[in-house]
Amino acid sequence: MSFNIVLIEPEIPNNTGNIGRLALGTGSTLHLVKPFGFELNDKRLKRAGLDYWQHLNVIIYENQQEFFEHNKEKKMIFFSASATKYHWEIDYYDDMFLIFGKESVGLPKPLLQQYTEHTVKIPLYSEHIRSLNLANAVAVSIYEGLRQLGH
């Protein structure tokens, strides 16, 4: 059992490090889609991932086109604060791709328009924030998937 965590153009090394640690802890694969807002040898990335980074199954893509061409037959779900469906209203599957956008603006609008029926959100109960921290959003979603799959 595993999931695929996809970060499209991540900007903050600490988030990516924490998500890498989460991926390893849940038996998931981390997919990173360039361009990044940091270098992979950034100390903050390594510090957040601690000494686990070397054990992580991580796949790096040069751009979105390469990612989607390589994974076109996979089940995917896209996370966006602008979605109408909640993340618990979908069925999670083994090997599913959970796709997240960059911290500053989320996923690109054309991508969200293309995959509208596969886009979900995590609820927010305050009008004073527009989204959760990326690492927190990934954690919430992956553990909902594990719950659904009985793990």
Coordinates of C-alpha atoms in Angstrom, one line a residue:
M1 CA 0.0 0.0 0.0
S2 CA 1.3 3.4 -0.9
F3 CA 0.4 6.8 -2.2
N4 CA 2.2 9.2 -4.5
I5 CA 2.7 12.8 -3.1
V6 CA 3.2 15.3 -5.9
L7 CA 4.5 18.8 -5.3
I8 CA 4.3 21.0 -8.4
E9 CA 6.9 23.7 -8.2
P10 CA 7.4 23.7 -4.4
E11 CA 8.9 27.0 -3.1
I12 CA 9.8 26.4 0.6
P13 CA 12.5 23.9 1.4
N14 CA 11.3 23.3 5.0
N15 CA 7.8 22.2 3.7
T16 CA 9.4 19.9 1.1
G17 CA 11.7 18.4 3.8
N18 CA 8.7 17.8 6.1
I19 CA 6.7 16.3 3.3
G20 CA 9.6 14.0 2.4
R21 CA 9.7 12.8 6.0
L22 CA 5.9 12.2 5.9
A23 CA 6.2 10.3 2.6
L24 CA 8.8 8.0 4.1
G25 CA 6.7 7.5 7.2
T26 CA 3.6 6.6 5.3
G27 CA 5.4 4.4 2.7
S28 CA 4.7 6.9 -0.1
T29 CA 6.7 8.1 -3.0
L30 CA 7.5 11.8 -3.3
H31 CA 7.3 13.4 -6.8
L32 CA 8.9 16.8 -7.2
V33 CA 8.1 18.8 -10.3
K34 CA 10.5 21.7 -11.3
P35 CA 11.1 24.5 -11.1
F36 CA 11.8 24.6 -7.4
G37 CA 12.1 27.7 -5.3
F38 CA 15.3 26.3 -3.7
E39 CA 18.1 23.9 -4.4
L40 CA 17.9 20.3 -3.4
N41 CA 21.1 20.6 -1.4
D42 CA 19.5 23.4 0.7
K43 CA 20.3 22.9 4.4
R44 CA 16.8 23.7 5.4
L45 CA 15.5 20.9 3.2
K46 CA 17.9 18.4 4.8
R47 CA 17.2 19.7 8.3
A48 CA 13.4 19.4 7.9
G49 CA 13.8 15.9 6.4
L50 CA 16.4 15.1 9.1
D51 CA 18.5 12.0 8.3
Y52 CA 15.6 10.3 6.6
W53 CA 16.0 11.9 3.2
Q54 CA 18.5 9.3 2.0
H55 CA 15.8 6.6 2.5
L56 CA 13.1 8.4 0.6
N57 CA 11.8 7.3 -2.7
V58 CA 11.8 10.6 -4.6
I59 CA 11.3 11.2 -8.3
I60 CA 12.2 14.5 -9.9
Y61 CA 10.6 15.8 -13.1
E62 CA 12.0 18.7 -15.2
N63 CA 8.5 20.2 -15.7
Q64 CA 4.7 19.5 -15.6
Q65 CA 4.6 18.1 -19.1
E66 CA 7.2 15.4 -18.2
F67 CA 5.3 14.5 -15.1
F68 CA 1.9 14.2 -16.8
E69 CA 3.3 12.3 -19.8
H70 CA 5.1 9.8 -17.5
N71 CA 2.0 9.3 -15.3
K72 CA -0.9 9.8 -17.7
E73 CA -2.6 6.5 -16.8
K74 CA -2.6 7.0 -13.0
K75 CA -5.5 7.9 -10.7
M76 CA -4.9 11.5 -9.6
I77 CA -6.6 13.9 -7.3
F78 CA -5.8 17.6 -7.2
F79 CA -6.0 19.8 -4.0
S80 CA -7.1 23.4 -4.2
A81 CA -8.8 25.8 -1.8
S82 CA -11.1 26.8 -4.7
A83 CA -12.6 23.2 -5.1
T84 CA -16.2 22.5 -4.2
K85 CA -15.8 18.9 -3.1
Y86 CA -14.1 18.0 0.2
H87 CA -11.2 15.6 0.4
W88 CA -13.2 13.0 2.4
E89 CA -15.9 12.9 -0.3
I90 CA -13.7 11.0 -2.8
D91 CA -12.5 7.4 -2.8
Y92 CA -8.8 7.0 -2.2
Y93 CA -7.0 4.1 -4.0
D94 CA -3.7 2.4 -3.5
D95 CA -1.0 4.1 -5.7
M96 CA -3.2 7.2 -6.1
F97 CA -1.4 10.5 -6.9
L98 CA -2.2 13.4 -4.5
I99 CA -1.2 16.6 -6.3
F100 CA -0.4 19.9 -4.6
G101 CA 0.6 23.2 -6.0
K102 CA 3.2 25.8 -4.9
E103 CA 2.8 27.5 -1.5
S104 CA 2.2 31.0 -2.8
V105 CA -0.6 30.4 -5.4
G106 CA -1.5 26.7 -5.4
L107 CA -2.0 24.7 -8.6
P108 CA -2.1 26.6 -12.0
K109 CA -5.6 27.6 -13.1
P110 CA -5.4 25.8 -16.4
L111 CA -4.6 22.5 -14.6
L112 CA -7.5 23.0 -12.2
Q113 CA -9.9 23.7 -15.1
Q114 CA -8.7 20.6 -16.9
Y115 CA -9.2 18.4 -13.9
T116 CA -12.2 20.1 -12.2
E117 CA -14.0 16.8 -11.4
H118 CA -10.9 15.5 -9.7
T119 CA -10.2 18.5 -7.6
V120 CA -10.9 18.6 -3.8
K121 CA -10.3 20.9 -0.9
I122 CA -9.6 20.6 2.8
P123 CA -12.2 22.6 4.8
L124 CA -11.3 25.8 6.5
Y125 CA -13.5 27.2 9.3
S126 CA -12.2 30.7 9.4
E127 CA -12.4 33.4 6.8
H128 CA -9.1 34.8 8.1
I129 CA -6.9 32.3 6.2
R130 CA -7.0 31.2 2.6
S131 CA -5.2 27.8 3.0
L132 CA -3.4 25.5 5.3
N133 CA 0.4 25.2 5.3
L134 CA 1.4 22.8 2.5
A135 CA 3.0 20.2 4.7
N136 CA -0.2 20.2 6.9
A137 CA -2.4 19.8 3.9
V138 CA -0.5 16.8 2.6
A139 CA -0.6 15.2 6.1
V140 CA -4.4 15.7 6.4
S141 CA -5.0 14.2 2.9
I142 CA -2.7 11.3 3.2
Y143 CA -4.0 10.2 6.5
E144 CA -7.6 10.4 5.2
G145 CA -6.5 8.1 2.4
L146 CA -4.9 5.7 4.9
R147 CA -8.0 5.8 7.0
Q148 CA -10.2 4.9 4.0
L149 CA -7.9 2.0 3.1
G150 CA -8.1 0.6 6.6
H151 CA -4.6 1.4 7.7

